[in-house]
Short mmCIF file of C-alpha atoms in Angstrom, two decimals:
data_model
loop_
_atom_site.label_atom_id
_atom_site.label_comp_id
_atom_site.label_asym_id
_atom_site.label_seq_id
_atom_site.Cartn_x
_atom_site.Cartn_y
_atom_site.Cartn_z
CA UNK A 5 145.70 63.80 80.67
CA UNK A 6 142.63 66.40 80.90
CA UNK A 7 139.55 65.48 82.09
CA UNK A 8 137.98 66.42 78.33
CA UNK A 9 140.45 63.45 76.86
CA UNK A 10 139.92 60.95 79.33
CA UNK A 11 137.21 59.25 78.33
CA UNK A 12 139.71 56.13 77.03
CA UNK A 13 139.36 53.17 78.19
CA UNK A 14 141.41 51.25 80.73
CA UNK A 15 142.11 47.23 81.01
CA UNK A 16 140.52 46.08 84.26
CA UNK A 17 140.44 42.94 86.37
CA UNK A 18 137.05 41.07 86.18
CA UNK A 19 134.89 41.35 89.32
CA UNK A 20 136.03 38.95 92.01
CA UNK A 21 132.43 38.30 92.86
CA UNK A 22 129.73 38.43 90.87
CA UNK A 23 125.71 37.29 91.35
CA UNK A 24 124.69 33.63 91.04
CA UNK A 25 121.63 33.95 88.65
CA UNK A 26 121.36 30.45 87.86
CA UNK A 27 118.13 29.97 86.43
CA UNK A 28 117.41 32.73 85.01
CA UNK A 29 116.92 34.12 81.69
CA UNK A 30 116.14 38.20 82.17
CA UNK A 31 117.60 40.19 84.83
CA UNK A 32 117.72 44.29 84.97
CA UNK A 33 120.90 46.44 85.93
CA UNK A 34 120.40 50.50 86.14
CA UNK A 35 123.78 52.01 85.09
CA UNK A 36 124.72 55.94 84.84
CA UNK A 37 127.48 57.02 83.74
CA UNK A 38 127.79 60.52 81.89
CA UNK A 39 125.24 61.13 78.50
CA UNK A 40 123.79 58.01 78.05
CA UNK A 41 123.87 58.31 74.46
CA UNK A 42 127.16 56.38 74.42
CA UNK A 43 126.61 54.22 77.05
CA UNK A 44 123.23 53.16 75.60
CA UNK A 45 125.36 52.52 72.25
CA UNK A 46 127.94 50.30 74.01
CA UNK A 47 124.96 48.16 75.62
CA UNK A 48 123.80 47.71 72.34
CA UNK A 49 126.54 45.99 71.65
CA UNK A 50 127.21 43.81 74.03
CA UNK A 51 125.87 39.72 73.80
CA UNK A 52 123.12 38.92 76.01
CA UNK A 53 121.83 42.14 76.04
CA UNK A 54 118.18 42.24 75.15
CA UNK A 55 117.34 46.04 75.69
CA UNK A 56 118.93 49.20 76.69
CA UNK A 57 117.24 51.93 77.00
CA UNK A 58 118.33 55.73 77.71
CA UNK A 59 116.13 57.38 80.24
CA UNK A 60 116.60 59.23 84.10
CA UNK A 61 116.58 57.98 87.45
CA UNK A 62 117.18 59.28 90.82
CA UNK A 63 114.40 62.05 90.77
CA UNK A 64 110.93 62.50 90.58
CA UNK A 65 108.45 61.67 87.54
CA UNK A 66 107.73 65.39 86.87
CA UNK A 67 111.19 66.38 86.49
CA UNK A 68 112.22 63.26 84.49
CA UNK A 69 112.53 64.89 81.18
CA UNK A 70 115.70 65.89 79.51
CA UNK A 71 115.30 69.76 79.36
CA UNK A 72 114.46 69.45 83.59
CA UNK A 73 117.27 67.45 84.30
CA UNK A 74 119.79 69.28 81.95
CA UNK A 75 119.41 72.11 84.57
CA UNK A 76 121.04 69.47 87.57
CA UNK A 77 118.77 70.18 90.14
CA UNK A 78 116.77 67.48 90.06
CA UNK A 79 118.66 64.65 91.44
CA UNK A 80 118.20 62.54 88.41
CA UNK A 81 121.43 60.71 86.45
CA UNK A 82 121.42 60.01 82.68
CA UNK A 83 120.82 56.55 82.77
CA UNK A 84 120.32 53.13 80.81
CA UNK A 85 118.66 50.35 82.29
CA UNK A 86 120.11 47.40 80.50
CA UNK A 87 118.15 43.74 79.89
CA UNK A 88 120.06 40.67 79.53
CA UNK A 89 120.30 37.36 79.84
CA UNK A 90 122.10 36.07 82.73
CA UNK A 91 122.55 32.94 81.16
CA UNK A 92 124.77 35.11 78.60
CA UNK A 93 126.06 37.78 80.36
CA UNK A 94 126.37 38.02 83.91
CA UNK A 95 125.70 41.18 86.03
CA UNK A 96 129.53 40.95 86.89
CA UNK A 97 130.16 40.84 83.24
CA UNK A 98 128.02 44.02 82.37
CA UNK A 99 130.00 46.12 85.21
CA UNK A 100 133.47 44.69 84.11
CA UNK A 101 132.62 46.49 80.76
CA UNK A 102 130.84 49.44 82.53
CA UNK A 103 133.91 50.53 84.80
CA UNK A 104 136.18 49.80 81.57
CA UNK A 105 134.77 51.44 78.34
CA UNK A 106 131.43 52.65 78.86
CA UNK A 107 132.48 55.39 81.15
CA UNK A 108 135.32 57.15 83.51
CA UNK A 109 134.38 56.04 87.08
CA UNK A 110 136.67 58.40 88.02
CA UNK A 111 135.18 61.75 87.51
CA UNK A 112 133.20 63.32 90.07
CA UNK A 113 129.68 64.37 88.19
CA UNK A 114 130.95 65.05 85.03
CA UNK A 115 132.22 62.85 82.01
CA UNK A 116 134.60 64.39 79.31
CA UNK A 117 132.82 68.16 78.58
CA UNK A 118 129.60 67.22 80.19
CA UNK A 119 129.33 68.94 83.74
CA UNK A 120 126.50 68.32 85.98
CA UNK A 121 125.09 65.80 88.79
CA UNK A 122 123.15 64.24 85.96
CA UNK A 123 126.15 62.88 84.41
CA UNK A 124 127.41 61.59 87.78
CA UNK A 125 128.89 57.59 87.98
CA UNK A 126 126.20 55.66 89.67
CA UNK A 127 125.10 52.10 89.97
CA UNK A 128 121.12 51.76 91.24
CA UNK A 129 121.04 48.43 92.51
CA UNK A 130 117.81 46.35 92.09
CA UNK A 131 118.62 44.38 95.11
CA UNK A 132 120.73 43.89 98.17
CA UNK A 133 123.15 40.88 95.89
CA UNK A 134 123.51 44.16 93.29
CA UNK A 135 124.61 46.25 95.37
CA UNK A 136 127.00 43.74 97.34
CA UNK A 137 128.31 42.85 94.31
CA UNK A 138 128.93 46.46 93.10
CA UNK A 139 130.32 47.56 96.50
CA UNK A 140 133.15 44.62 95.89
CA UNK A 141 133.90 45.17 92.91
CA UNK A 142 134.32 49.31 93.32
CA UNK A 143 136.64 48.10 96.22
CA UNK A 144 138.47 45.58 94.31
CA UNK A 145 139.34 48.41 91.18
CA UNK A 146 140.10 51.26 93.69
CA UNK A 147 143.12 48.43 95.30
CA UNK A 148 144.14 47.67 91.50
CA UNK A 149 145.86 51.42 91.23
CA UNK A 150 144.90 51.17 87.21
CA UNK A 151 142.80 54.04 87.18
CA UNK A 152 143.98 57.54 87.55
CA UNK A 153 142.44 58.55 90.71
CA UNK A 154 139.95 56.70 93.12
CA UNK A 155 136.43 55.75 92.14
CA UNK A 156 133.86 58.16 92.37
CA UNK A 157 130.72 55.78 91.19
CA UNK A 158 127.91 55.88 93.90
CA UNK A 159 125.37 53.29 94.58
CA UNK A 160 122.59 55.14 94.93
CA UNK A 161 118.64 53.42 96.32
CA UNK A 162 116.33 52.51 93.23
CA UNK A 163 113.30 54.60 93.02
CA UNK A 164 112.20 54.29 89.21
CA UNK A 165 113.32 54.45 85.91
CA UNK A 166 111.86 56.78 83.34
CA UNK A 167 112.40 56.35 79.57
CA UNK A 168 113.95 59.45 77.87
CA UNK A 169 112.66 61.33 75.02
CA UNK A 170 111.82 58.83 71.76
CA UNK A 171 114.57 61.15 69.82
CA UNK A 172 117.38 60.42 72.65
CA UNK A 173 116.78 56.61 71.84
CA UNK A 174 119.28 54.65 69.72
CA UNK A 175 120.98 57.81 69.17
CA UNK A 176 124.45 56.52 68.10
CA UNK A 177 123.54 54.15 65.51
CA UNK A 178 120.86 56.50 63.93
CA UNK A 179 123.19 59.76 64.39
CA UNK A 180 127.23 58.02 63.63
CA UNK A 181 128.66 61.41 62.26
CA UNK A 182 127.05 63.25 64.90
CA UNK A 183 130.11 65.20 65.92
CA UNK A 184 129.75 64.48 69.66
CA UNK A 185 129.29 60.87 68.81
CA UNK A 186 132.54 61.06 66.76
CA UNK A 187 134.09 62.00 69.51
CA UNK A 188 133.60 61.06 72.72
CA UNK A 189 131.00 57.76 71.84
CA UNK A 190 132.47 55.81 68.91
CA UNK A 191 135.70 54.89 70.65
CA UNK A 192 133.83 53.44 72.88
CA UNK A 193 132.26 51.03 70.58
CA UNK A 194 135.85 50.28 69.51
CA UNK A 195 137.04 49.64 72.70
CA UNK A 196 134.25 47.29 73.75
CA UNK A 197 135.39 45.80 70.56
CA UNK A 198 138.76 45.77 71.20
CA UNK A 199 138.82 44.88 74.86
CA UNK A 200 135.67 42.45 74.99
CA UNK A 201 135.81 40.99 71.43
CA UNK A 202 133.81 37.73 72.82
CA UNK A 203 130.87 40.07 74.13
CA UNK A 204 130.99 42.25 70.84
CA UNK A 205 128.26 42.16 68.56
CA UNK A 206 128.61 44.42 65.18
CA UNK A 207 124.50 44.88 65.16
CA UNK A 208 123.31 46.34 67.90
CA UNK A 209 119.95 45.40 70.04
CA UNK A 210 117.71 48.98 69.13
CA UNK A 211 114.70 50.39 71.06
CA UNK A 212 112.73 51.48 68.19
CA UNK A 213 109.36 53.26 68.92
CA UNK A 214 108.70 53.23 72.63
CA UNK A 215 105.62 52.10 74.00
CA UNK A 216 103.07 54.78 74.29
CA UNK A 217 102.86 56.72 77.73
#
């Protein structure tokens, strides 16, 4: 399979261990994984999810825009940082679908005919129980053999999160015959569909207008 086609999405275990959140009713995960046009779109989707928005993380606030980071040098990731309800969906639940559909964990900063470290796999965990539970569950996948090489998604230390561009926002629902969304983003939405049909929602959570900076 080349690494332009495999962007398809493959049946996973759950995650062994996942975070005990009793109690509460928002929680934040920080996911990259490739343009996060797509996997802002599967977010969306998913029930419990109360926000996902596209933005960078892993560099510095002057270089967090997309024409800086486009270049690679910055040592910021496309990224979405996702807010749900834990009383929903469970941290656990959001990587199970993460590792699955939203992205191939194993290619090594790229995803399908994006090439760069800004579309690099990598979990920023909030807390030490994040990234415990990420470490696990990365372990648990590479012993399953189901993917077609070994797991290249880094936990990397949280520094900040910086909204994208308003006109990256919400970008697959407003832009559906977008041919890169045609392509490599929509099957996603099917698979999440498909795979997860009792976390699918049809109508996604949007951003709208973000908050003036």
């Amino acid at each position: 399979m080349s690494p332009q086609a495999q962007e398809e999405p493959v049946v996973i275990p759950a995650p062994a261990l996942d975070l005990d959140e009793t109690g509460n009713t928002t929680a934040t995960a920080v996911f990259a994984g490739g343009c996060f046009w797509g996997v802002q779109g599967v977010f969306q989707r998913v029930k419990g999810v109360t926000n996902a928005v596209s933005g960078y993380s892993g560099g510095e606030a002057a270089t967090a825009t997309y024409d800086r980071t486009n270049r690679g040098d910055t040592g910021h990731a496309e990224t979405v940082e996702i807010t749900y309800d834990p009383q929903i969906v469970s941290f656990g639940e959001l990587m199970h679908i993460y590792f699955s559909v939203a992205h191939n964990p194993t290619q090594l900063n790229y995803q399908g005919p994006d090439r760069g470290t800004q579309y690099r796999s990598t979990i920023f965990p909030l807390n030490e129980d994040q990234r415990r539970v990420a470490q696990a569950y990365i372990e648990q996948l590479d012993a399953t053999g189901l993917f077609e090489g070994p797991i290249v998604t880094t936990l990397e230390p949280f520094k900040a999160f910086y909204p994208a561009e308003q006109y990256h926002q919400d970008f697959l629902t407003l832009n559906p015959d977008w041919p890169y969304i045609v392509v490599h983003d929509l099957p996603k939405i099917a698979a999440l569909e498909e795979i997860f049909p009792d976390k699918f929602r049809a109508e996604p959570v949007l951003v709208g207008m973000l908050p003036a900076s």
